[in-house]
Coordinates of C-alpha atoms and ligand atoms in Angstrom, one line a residue:
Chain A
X201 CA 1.6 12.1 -16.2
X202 CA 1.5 13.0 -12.4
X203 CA 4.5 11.3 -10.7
X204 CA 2.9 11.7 -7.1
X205 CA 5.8 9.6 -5.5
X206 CA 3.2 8.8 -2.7
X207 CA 0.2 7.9 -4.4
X208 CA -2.3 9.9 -2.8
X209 CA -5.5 10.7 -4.2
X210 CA -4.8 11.0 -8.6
X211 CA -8.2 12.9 -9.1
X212 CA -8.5 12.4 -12.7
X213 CA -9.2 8.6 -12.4
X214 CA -12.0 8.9 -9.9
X215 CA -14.7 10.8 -12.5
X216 CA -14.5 7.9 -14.4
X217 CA -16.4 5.1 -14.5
X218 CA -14.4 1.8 -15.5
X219 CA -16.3 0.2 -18.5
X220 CA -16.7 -3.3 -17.9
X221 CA -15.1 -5.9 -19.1
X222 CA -15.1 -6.0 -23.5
X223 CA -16.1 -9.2 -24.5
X224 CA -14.5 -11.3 -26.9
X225 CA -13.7 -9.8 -30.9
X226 CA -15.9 -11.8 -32.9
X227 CA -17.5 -15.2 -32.1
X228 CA -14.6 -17.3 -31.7
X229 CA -17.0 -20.5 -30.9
X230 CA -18.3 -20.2 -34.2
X231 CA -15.2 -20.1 -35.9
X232 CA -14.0 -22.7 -34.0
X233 CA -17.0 -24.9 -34.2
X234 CA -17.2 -24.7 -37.8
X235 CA -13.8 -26.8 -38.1
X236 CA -14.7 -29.3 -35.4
X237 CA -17.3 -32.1 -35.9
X238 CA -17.6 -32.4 -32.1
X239 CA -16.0 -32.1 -28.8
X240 CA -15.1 -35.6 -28.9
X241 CA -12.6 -34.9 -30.9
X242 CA -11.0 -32.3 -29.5
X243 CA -8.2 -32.3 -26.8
X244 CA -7.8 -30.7 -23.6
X245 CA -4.6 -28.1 -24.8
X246 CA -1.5 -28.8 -23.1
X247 CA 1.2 -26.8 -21.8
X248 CA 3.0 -25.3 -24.9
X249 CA -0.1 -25.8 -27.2
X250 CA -1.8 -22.5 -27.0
X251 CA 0.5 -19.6 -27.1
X252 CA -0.8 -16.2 -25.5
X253 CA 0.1 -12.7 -26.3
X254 CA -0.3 -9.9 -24.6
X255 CA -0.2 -6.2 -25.3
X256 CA -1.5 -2.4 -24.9
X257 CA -1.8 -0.1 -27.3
X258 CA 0.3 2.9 -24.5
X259 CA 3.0 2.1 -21.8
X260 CA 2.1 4.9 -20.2
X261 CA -1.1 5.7 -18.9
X262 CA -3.4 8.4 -17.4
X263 CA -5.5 7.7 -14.4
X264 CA -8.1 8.4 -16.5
X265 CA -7.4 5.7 -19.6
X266 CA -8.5 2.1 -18.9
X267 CA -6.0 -0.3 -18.9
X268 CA -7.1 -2.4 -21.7
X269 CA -5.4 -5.7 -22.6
X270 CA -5.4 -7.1 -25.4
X271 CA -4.8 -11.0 -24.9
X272 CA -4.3 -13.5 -28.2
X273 CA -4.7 -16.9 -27.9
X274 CA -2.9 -19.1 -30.9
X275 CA -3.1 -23.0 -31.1
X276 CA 0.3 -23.4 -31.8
X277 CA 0.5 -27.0 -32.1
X278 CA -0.7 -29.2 -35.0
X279 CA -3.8 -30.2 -33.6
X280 CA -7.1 -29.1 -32.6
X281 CA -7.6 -28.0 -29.0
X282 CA -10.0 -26.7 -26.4
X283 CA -10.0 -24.3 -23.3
X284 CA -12.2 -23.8 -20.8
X285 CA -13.6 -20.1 -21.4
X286 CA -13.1 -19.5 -17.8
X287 CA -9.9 -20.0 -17.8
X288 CA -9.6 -17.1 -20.6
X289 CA -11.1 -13.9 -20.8
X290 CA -13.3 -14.5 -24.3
X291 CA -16.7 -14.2 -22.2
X292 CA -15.1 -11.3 -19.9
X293 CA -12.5 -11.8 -16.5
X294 CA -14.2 -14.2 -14.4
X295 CA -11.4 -15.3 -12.2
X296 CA -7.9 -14.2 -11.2
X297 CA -6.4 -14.7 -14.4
X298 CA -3.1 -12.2 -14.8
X299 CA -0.5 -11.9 -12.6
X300 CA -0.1 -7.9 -12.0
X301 CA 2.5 -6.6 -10.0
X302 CA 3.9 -3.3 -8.8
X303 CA 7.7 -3.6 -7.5
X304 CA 6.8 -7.4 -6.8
X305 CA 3.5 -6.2 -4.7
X306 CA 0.9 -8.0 -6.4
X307 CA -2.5 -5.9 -7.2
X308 CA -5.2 -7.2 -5.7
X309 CA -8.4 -9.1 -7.6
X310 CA -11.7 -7.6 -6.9
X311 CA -13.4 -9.5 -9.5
X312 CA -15.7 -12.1 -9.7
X313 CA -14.7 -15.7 -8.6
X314 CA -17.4 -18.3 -9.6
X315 CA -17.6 -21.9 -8.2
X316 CA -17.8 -23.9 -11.6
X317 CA -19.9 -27.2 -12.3
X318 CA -19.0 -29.9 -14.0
X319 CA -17.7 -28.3 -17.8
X320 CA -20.2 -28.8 -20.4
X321 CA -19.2 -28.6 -24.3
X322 CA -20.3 -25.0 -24.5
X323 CA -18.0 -24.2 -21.6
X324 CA -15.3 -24.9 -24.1
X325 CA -12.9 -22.8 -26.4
X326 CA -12.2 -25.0 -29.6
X327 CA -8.9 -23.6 -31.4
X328 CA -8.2 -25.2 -34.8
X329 CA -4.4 -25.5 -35.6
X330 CA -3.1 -21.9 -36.1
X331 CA -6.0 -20.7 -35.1
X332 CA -6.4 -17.5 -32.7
X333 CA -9.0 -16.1 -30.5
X334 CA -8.2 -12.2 -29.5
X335 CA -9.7 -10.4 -26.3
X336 CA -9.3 -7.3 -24.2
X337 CA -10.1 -7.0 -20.8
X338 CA -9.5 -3.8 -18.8
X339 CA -8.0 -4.9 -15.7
X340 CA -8.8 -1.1 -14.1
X341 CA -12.2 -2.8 -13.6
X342 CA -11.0 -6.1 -11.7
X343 CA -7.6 -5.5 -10.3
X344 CA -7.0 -2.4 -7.6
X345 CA -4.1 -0.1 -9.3
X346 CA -4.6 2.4 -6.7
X347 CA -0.9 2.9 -7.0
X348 CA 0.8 4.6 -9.3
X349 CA 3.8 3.3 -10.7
X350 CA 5.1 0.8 -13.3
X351 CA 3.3 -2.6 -13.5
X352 CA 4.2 -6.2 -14.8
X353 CA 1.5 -7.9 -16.3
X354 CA 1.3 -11.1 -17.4
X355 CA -1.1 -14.5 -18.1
X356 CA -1.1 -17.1 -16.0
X357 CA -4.8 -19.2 -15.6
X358 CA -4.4 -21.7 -12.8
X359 CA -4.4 -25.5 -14.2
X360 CA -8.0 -26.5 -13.7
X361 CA -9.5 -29.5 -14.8
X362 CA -6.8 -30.6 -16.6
X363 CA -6.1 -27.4 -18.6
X364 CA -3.0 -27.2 -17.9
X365 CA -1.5 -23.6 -17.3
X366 CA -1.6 -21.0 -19.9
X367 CA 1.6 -17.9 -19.9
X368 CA 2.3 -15.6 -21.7
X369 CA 5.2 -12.7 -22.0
X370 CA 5.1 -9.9 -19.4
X371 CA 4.3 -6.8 -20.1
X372 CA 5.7 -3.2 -18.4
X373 CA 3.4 -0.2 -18.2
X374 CA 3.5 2.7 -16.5
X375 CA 0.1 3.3 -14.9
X376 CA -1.2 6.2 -13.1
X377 CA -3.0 5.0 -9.8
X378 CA -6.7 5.4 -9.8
X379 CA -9.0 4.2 -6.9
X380 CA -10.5 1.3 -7.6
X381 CA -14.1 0.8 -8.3
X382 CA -15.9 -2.0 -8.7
X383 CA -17.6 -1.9 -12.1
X384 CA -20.9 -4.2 -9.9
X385 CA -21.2 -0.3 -7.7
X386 CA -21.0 2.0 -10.6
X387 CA -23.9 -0.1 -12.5
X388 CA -26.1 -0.6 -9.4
X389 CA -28.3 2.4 -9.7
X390 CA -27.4 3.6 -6.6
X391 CA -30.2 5.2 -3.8
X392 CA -32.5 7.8 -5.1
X393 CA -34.7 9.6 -2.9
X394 CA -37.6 12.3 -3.3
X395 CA -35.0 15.2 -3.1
X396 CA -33.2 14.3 -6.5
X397 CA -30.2 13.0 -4.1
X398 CA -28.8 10.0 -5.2
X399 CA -25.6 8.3 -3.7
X400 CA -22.7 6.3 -5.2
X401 CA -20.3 3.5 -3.1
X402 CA -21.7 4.1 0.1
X403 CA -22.6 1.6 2.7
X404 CA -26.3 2.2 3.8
X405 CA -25.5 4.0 7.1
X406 CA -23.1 6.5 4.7
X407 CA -26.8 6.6 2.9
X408 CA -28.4 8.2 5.9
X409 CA -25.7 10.1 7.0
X410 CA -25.4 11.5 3.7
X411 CA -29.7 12.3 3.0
X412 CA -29.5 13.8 6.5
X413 CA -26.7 16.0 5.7
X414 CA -28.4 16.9 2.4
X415 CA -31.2 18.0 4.1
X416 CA -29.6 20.1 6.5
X417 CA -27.0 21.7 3.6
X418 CA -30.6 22.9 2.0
X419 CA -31.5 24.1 5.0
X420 CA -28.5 26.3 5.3
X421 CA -28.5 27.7 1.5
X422 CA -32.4 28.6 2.5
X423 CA -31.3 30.4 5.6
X424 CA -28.5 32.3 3.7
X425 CA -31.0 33.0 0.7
X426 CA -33.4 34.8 3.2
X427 CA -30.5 36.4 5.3
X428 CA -29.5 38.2 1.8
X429 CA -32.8 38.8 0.5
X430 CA -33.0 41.4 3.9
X431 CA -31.9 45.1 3.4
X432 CA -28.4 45.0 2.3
X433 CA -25.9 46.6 4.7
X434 CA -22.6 46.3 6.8
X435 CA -23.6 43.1 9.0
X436 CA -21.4 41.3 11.5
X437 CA -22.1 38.2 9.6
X438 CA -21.3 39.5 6.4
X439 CA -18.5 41.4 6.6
X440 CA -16.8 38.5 8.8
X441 CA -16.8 36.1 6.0
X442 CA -17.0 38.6 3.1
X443 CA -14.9 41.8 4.0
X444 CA -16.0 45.3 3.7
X445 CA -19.5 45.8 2.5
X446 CA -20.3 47.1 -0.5
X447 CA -23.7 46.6 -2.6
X448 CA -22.4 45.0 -5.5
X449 CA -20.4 42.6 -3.1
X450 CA -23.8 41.7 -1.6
X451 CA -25.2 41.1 -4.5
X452 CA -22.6 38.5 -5.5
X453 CA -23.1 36.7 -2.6
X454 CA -26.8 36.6 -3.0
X455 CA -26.5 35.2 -6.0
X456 CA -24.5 32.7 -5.4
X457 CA -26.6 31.5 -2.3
X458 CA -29.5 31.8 -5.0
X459 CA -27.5 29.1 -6.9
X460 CA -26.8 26.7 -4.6
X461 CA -30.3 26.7 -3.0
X462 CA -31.9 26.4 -6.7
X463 CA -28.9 23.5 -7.2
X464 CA -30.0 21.8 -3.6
X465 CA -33.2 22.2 -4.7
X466 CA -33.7 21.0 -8.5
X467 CA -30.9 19.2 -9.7
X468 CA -29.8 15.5 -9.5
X469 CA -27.0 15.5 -7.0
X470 CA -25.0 12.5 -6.3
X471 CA -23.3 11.9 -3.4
X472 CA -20.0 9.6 -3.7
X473 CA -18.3 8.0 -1.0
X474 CA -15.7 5.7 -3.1
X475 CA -13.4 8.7 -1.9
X476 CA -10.2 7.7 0.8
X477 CA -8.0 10.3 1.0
X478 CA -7.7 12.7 4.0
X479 CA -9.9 15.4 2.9
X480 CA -13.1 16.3 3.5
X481 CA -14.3 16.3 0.0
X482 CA -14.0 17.2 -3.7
X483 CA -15.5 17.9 -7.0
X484 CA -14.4 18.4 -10.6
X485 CA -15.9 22.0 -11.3
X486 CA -17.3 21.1 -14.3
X487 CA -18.7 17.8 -13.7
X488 CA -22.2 19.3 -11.5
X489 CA -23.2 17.8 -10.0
X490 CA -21.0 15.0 -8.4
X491 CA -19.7 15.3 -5.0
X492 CA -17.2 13.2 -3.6
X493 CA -16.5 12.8 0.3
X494 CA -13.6 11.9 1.9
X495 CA -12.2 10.5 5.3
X496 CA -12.6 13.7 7.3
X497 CA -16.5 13.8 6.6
X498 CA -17.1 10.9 8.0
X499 CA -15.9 12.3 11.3
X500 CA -17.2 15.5 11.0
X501 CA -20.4 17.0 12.9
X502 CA -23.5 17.2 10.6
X503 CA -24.1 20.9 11.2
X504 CA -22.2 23.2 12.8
X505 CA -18.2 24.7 12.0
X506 CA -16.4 22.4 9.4
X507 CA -19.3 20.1 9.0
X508 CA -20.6 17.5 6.7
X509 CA -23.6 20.1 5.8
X510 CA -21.2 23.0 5.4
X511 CA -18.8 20.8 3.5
X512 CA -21.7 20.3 0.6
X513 CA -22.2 23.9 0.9
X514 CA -18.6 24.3 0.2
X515 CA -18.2 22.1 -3.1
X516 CA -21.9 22.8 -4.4
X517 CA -20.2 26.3 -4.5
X518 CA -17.6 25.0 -6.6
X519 CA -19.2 24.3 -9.9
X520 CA -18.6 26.5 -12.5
X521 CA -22.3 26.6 -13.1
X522 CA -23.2 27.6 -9.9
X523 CA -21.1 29.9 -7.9
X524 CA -17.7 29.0 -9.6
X525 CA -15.5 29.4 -6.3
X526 CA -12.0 28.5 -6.0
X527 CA -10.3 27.4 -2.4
X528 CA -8.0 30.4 -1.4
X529 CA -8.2 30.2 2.0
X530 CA -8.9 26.9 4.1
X531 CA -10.6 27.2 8.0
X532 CA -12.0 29.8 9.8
X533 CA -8.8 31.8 10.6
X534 CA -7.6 32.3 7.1
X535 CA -11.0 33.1 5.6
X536 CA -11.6 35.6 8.3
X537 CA -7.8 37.2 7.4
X538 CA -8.8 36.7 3.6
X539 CA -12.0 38.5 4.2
X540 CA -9.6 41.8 5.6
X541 CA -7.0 41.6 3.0
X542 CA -9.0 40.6 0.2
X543 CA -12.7 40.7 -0.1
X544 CA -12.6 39.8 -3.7
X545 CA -11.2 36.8 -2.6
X546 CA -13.3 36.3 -0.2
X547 CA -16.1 36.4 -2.5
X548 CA -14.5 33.7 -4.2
X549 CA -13.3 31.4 -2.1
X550 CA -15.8 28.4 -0.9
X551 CA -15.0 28.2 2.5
X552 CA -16.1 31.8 3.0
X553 CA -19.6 30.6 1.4
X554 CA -19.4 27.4 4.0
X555 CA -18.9 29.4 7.1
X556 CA -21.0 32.2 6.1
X557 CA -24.0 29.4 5.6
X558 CA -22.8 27.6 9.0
X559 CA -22.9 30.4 11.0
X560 CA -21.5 29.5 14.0
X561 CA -21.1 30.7 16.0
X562 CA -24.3 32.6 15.1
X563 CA -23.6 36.7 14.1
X564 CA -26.3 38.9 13.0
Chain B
X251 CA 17.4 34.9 8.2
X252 CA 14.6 35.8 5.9
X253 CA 12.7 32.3 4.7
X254 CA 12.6 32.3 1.4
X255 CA 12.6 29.8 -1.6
X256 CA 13.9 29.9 -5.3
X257 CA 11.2 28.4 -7.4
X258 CA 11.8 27.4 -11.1
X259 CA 9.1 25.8 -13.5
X260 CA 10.5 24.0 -16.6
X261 CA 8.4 22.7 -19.4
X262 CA 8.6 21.1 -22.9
X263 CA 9.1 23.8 -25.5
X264 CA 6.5 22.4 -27.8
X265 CA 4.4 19.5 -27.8
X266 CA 2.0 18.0 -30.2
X267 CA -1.7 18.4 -28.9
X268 CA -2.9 15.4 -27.5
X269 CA 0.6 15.0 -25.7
X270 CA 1.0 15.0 -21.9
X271 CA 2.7 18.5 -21.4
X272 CA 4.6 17.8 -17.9
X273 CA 5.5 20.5 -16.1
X274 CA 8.4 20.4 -13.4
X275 CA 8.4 22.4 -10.1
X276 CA 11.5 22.7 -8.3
X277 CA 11.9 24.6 -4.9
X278 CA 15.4 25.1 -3.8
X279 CA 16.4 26.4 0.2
X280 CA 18.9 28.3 0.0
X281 CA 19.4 29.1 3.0
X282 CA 21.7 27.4 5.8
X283 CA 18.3 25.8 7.4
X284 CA 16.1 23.1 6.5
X285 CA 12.7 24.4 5.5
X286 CA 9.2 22.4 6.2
X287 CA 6.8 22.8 2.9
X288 CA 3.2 22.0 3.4
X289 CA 3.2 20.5 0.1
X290 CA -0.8 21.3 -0.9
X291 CA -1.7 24.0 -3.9
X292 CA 1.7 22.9 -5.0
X293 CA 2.2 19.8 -7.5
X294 CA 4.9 18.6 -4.8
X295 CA 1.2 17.0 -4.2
X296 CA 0.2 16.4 -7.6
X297 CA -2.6 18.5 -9.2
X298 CA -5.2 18.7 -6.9
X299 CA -6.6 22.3 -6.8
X300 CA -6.6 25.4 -9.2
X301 CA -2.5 26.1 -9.1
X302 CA -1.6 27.5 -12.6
X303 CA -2.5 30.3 -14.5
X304 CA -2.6 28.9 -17.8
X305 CA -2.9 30.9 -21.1
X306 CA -3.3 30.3 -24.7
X307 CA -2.6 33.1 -26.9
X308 CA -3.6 35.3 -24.4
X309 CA -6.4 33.7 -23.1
X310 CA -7.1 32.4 -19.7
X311 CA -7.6 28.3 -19.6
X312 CA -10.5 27.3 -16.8
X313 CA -9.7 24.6 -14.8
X314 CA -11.4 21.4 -14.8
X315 CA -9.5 19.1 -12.2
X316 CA -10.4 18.6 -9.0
X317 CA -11.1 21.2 -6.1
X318 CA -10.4 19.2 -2.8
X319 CA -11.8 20.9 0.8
X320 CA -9.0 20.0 3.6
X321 CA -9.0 19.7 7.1
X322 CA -5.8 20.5 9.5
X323 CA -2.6 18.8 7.3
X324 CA -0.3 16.0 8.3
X325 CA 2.8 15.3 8.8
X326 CA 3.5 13.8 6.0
X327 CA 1.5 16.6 3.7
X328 CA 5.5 18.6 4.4
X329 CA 7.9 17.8 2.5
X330 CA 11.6 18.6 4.1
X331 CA 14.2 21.0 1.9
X332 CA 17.6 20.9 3.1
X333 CA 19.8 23.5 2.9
X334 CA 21.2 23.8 -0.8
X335 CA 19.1 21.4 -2.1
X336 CA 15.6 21.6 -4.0
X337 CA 12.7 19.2 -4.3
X338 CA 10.5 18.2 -7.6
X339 CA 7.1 18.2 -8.2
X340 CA 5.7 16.8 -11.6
X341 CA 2.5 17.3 -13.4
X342 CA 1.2 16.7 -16.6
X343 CA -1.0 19.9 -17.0
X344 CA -3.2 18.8 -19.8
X345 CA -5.1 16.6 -17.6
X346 CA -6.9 19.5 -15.8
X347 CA -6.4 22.8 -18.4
X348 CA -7.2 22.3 -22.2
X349 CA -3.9 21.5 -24.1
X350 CA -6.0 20.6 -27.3
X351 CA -6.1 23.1 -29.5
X352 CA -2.5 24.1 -31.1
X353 CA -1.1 27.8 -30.1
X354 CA 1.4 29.1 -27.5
X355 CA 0.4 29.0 -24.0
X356 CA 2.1 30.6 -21.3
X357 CA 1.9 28.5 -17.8
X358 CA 2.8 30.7 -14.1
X359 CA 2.5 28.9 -11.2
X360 CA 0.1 31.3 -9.0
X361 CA 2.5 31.7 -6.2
X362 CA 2.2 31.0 -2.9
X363 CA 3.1 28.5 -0.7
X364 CA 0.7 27.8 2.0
X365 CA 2.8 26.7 5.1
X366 CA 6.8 27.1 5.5
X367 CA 8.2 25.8 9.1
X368 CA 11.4 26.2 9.9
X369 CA 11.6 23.4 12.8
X370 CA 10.8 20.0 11.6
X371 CA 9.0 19.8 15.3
X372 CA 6.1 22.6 14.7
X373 CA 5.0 20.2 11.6
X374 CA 2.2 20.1 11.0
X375 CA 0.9 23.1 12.1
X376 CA -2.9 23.5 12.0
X377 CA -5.0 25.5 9.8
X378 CA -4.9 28.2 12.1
X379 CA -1.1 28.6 11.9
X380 CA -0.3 28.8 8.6
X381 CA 2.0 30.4 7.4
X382 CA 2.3 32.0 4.1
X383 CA 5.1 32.3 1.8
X384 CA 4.9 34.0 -1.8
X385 CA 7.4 32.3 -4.3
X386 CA 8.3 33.6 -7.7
X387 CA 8.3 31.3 -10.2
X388 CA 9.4 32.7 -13.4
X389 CA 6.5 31.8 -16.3
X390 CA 7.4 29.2 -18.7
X391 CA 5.8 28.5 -22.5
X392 CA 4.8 25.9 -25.0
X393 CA 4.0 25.5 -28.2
X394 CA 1.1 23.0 -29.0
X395 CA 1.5 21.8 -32.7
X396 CA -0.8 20.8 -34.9
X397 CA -1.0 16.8 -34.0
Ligands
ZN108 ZN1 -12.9 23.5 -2.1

């Protein structure tokens, strides 16, 4: 468990896509119905007639578990009673319905609120006495738990209708912050163009920043591809970003250029932009071929030093199945010193591969 | 004054696989000055790039969090270390490096940190002026049992 005391960005919650909200265990209706003649005869539950229970299976959890709840409804009293599904999670979270705080900062709702009509009998929960109705919801998907730290969670549906107010206990969980996605974005299919790029949370002006910058990162790993493919030898441009010349060094670096232009080139890339921390970007090395950009690409030049071009350079080299870099050296003054003290370092280190493919200014 | 930092890692002697296995930095100054740490490539950050050299019966673990590309740090990407006292960084390493399978794995912190200030007003420096500072941190082990 990462205990980041300032929440910053908890990578290993942003690979992974919240599942939507589970639906309810069984068909509670159908049980329900199956005892009752008719609506008619059933009364809107009280306060103190439905008891609700709440619990998780771990009090701790990873930014990469989903924070499932499991939430029991029991007709406690002696007689048969109804809800209105909305106010409950059996058909999924369709309005504010926990209370979850962080050291009394409440998380914020970024699910769905609905405008209801007029209730009709299907829009009802019937509970027989005794009976229950169990559901889990994974409030990762609706609430923002960006933060890490330990949570109190608890029911409380707003009276509506009538209904009066449902609670339940409170329950205490550790939970790893992880940024919040909204499980509507991750199903949209996203923008797919021609060149197999395909982006994920971003506004459409992020769109076409992103496909130009696309464009002009293939443009780059085609440049460095034929810059390589000439007569190998001790060049300004090479030995600047790469150290000492040798052949076999050379022929590294061709190949990973060869990568990431056959990478550009052929595979589905996609573009995310749900990132907000400081950096430029990221990637999980084995997860090809997903890039995530951050706050500083967004300010960044679209070709040229430290650009948003360079920067896909920079994490396309990353994946283990195309060059397999590592970061050893960030900017232009430690990757030159890295290229003098240690060329096999410089070989590996991405920012070498982004300013060798940037180029500027240009060297021969 | 030479700059220098005492670096300790500490982890649980065995754990059973599936188990968080959190490991726990600790820098100490001991010198008579506060010291400025950029706190990136260190898990005074969290676990953010490559930082451990992780073994399991001899074998090298790959990594598999995330690799983040940074521009010039902030202010508050330093974390202050007075003199005499040490800071803590936690991580649970098995959510980037493959604790799975059961054996003994040996965890060294690769050992460097990227920016040491000694006057709280250089902070932050820029990428440009870094600078380095090696750390030794003694390796640690675990045992992974059988779950
Ligand atoms: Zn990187």
């Amino acid at each position: 468990m990462s205990l980041n005391p300032r929440g910053r960005l908890n990578w290993w919650m942003g690979a992974v896509a919240s599942v939507s909200l589970l639906g309810a265990c069984g068909a509670p209706d159908e049980r329900a119905g199956d005892a009752l003649e008719s609506n008619e005869t059933v009364q809107d539950a009280v306060a103190g007639d439905v008891a609700v229970k709440l619990s998780v299976e771990k009090s701790s959890l990873a930014a990469r578990d989903n924070v499932l709840v499991s939430v029991t409804m029991t007709n406690v009293s002696s007689r048969a009673v109804r809800l209105l599904k909305w106010n409950t999670p059996v058909d999924g979270l369709k309005e504010d319905l926990f209370k979850v705080t962080a050291n009394g900062i409440s998380a914020e709702y970024n699910g769905r609120h609905y405008k209801w009509a007029a209730p009709q009998a299907t829009d009802y929960l019937n509970l027989a006495p005794g009976e229950s109705v169990s559901s889990k919801v994974d409030l990762a998907s609706v609430y923002d738990l960006s933060k890490t730290g330990t949570y109190d969670i608890s029911f409380a549906s707003a009276a509506h209708d009538g209904v009066s107010e449902l609670s339940s206990n409170s329950l205490t969980v550790f939970i790893e912050g992880r940024p919040f996605v909204s499980p509507e974005a991750e199903a949209a299919p996203g923008t797919v163009n021609a060149m197999a790029l395909s982006t994920a949370n971003c506004t459409s002006s992020r769109v076409t920043s992103v496909t130009t910058a696309f464009n002009s990162a293939k443009t780059y790993a085609n440049s460095a591809v034929t810059y390589l493919g000439g007569t190998p030898s001790a060049t300004t441009r090479y030995t600047t970003w790469f150290g000492t010349y040798s052949s076999s060094g050379w022929s590294t670096i061709k190949t990973h250029f060869t990568s990431i232009k056959s990478a550009f080139d052929t595979k589905s890339v996609i573009v995310d932009c749900g990132c907000t921390d400081s950096a430029y970007a990221y990637v999980y090395k084995n997860s090809p071929y997903r890039i995530y950009v951050c706050n500083a690409f967004w300010s960044a030049p679209n070709t040229g030093t430290d650009s948003k071009a360079g920067t896909l350079i920079h994490e396309m080299s990353h994946f283990t199945v195309v060059a397999d870099t590592d970061d050893h050296a960030y900017g232009q003054t430690a990757a030159k010193n890295l290229a003098k003290s240690s060329p096999t370092n410089a070989r590996d280190n991405a920012d070498s591969h982004e300013y060798f493919a940037e180029n500027t200014p240009s060297l021969p | 004054m030479a700059t220098t930092l005492e670096c300790a890692l500490s982890a649980p002697k065995t754990v059973k696989a599936g188990e968080p296995v959190e490991v726990v930095f600790r820098l100490t100054n001991p010198t008579a000055k506060p010291l400025y740490v950029l706190d990136w490539h260190t898990p005074l950050e969290g676990l953010l790039n490559d930082i451990f050299q992780i073994t399991r019966d001899g074998t090298e673990l790959s990594y598999a969090g995330p690799m983040l590309k940074r521009g010039n740090p902030g202010a508050d990407d330093y974390v202050a270390v007075a003199p005499g006292a040490s800071v803590e960084g936690r991580v649970n390493v098995a959510l980037a490096y493959d604790f799975t399978q059961p054996g003994r794995y040996r965890i060294a912190f690769r050992g460097r940190l990227m920016d040491v200030a000694t006057q709280q007003a250089e902070v932050p420096h820029t990428l440009d002026g870094f600078r380095e500072l090696p750390v030794k941190c003694p390796e640690v082990e675990t045992s992974v049992l059988a779950p």
